Amino acid sequence: MGPPHAATARWLLLIGEYDRRRGWFQEGILSCAHWLMWKCSVSLQTAREHVRVAGALEGLPAITAAFVAGELSYSKVRAITRIVTPANEDELLNMARYSTASQTDKFVRLYRGMLDDCDPDGEAAGATQRHNRRYLTHHF
């Protein structure tokens, strides 16, 4: 893996610092993601993911160190930051090191589905979420 992943990690750490310092704050700019969209010519969705991952890295020393060392790709880091907690950081890092990006994405999807099924907020909320996911709506 190596240098490209390390460079991406450094870029995201800079984004995180820029967001914390509110360097993006100007009249008409709504968020760091909007600033990235404007200045870096990326979609708002991509910019939001960069800012989300950058913010998540702040509290994840082991994952951040592996990313900066080039041991993890952005795809893997993006996926695991969706479910990581301080309690499971080491396990997720180990899984990501020995999995492909596709396998890591699949694991995260399954893990999130399991969390939805366990629903700590009560069965009714989980049932409602599962019901709402069954339908496709389209507005003209």
XYZ file of C-alpha atoms in Angstrom:
140
model
C 0.000 0.000 0.000
C 2.318 2.715 1.261
C 2.845 6.297 0.160
C -0.485 7.075 -1.578
C -2.415 5.962 1.507
C -0.074 7.859 3.818
C -0.566 11.010 1.733
C -4.344 10.598 1.904
C -4.090 10.174 5.670
C -2.080 13.380 6.015
C -4.607 15.188 3.782
C -7.488 14.044 5.998
C -5.639 15.080 9.154
C -5.220 18.540 7.612
C -8.933 18.641 6.783
C -9.736 17.713 10.381
C -7.513 20.484 11.714
C -8.956 22.994 9.218
C -12.470 22.063 10.306
C -11.632 22.291 14.040
C -10.149 25.755 13.524
C -13.102 26.731 11.330
C -10.683 27.910 8.661
C -13.439 27.423 6.137
C -15.707 29.963 7.852
C -16.552 32.787 5.451
C -19.751 34.509 4.509
C -21.805 32.130 2.411
C -19.850 28.981 3.334
C -22.076 26.650 5.346
C -19.545 24.036 6.463
C -16.110 22.589 5.896
C -17.700 20.137 3.458
C -19.145 23.009 1.422
C -15.732 24.697 1.382
C -14.075 21.453 0.175
C -16.718 21.065 -2.510
C -16.001 24.586 -3.729
C -12.205 24.674 -3.429
C -11.358 21.060 -4.304
C -14.035 20.495 -6.934
C -15.524 17.395 -5.334
C -19.154 16.487 -4.806
C -20.796 17.509 -1.564
C -21.237 13.838 -0.646
C -17.498 13.185 -1.128
C -16.616 16.304 0.841
C -18.931 15.299 3.695
C -17.326 11.846 3.843
C -13.841 13.392 3.957
C -14.879 15.671 6.830
C -16.640 12.809 8.638
C -13.615 10.515 8.366
C -11.243 13.336 9.335
C -13.306 14.017 12.445
C -13.460 10.333 13.342
C -9.676 9.978 13.125
C -9.256 12.460 16.002
C -10.249 9.868 18.572
C -8.724 6.798 16.926
C -4.983 6.729 17.581
C -4.319 3.166 16.406
C -6.279 3.500 13.158
C -4.763 6.931 12.500
C -1.233 5.589 13.026
C -1.835 2.654 10.665
C -3.363 4.973 8.047
C -0.471 7.463 8.266
C 1.973 4.541 7.971
C 0.240 3.524 4.736
C -1.037 0.226 6.152
C -4.704 1.014 5.457
C -6.383 2.472 2.394
C -8.878 5.320 2.544
C -11.621 2.878 1.529
C -10.951 0.697 4.562
C -10.686 3.653 6.929
C -13.861 5.219 5.541
C -15.727 1.965 6.136
C -14.521 1.174 9.642
C -15.016 4.724 10.909
C -18.748 4.142 10.434
C -18.828 1.585 13.252
C -15.658 2.044 15.306
C -15.683 2.820 19.011
C -12.758 3.052 21.422
C -13.753 -0.422 22.650
C -13.558 -2.109 19.230
C -10.838 -0.032 17.534
C -8.100 -2.661 17.843
C -10.312 -5.486 16.562
C -11.524 -3.467 13.572
C -7.979 -2.358 12.787
C -6.793 -5.960 12.802
C -9.707 -7.043 10.590
C -9.055 -4.206 8.114
C -5.336 -4.985 7.892
C -6.031 -8.526 6.704
C -9.116 -7.899 4.552
C -9.619 -6.361 1.154
C -11.483 -3.062 0.915
C -14.494 -4.935 -0.442
C -14.434 -7.413 2.442
C -14.132 -4.536 4.912
C -17.162 -2.791 3.377
C -19.183 -6.007 3.548
C -18.202 -6.589 7.174
C -19.271 -3.042 8.094
C -22.629 -3.455 6.315
C -23.282 -6.724 8.153
C -22.169 -5.248 11.474
C -24.457 -2.243 11.047
C -27.327 -4.562 10.159
C -26.653 -6.545 13.308
C -26.721 -3.331 15.350
C -30.046 -2.405 13.757
C -31.431 -5.815 14.699
C -30.205 -5.454 18.293
C -31.721 -1.948 18.466
C -30.736 -0.571 21.879
C -33.535 2.047 21.681
C -36.319 -0.518 21.760
C -37.887 -2.962 19.368
C -40.451 -0.482 18.029
C -37.793 1.902 16.721
C -35.933 -0.975 15.050
C -39.112 -2.362 13.510
C -40.008 1.074 12.172
C -36.566 1.506 10.620
C -36.714 -1.938 8.994
C -40.214 -1.201 7.685
C -39.148 2.176 6.262
C -36.187 0.599 4.453
C -38.530 -1.716 2.528
C -40.006 1.008 0.372
C -38.733 3.097 -2.477
C -40.276 6.507 -2.902
C -39.813 8.826 -5.814
C -40.972 12.406 -6.145
C -41.455 14.233 -9.431
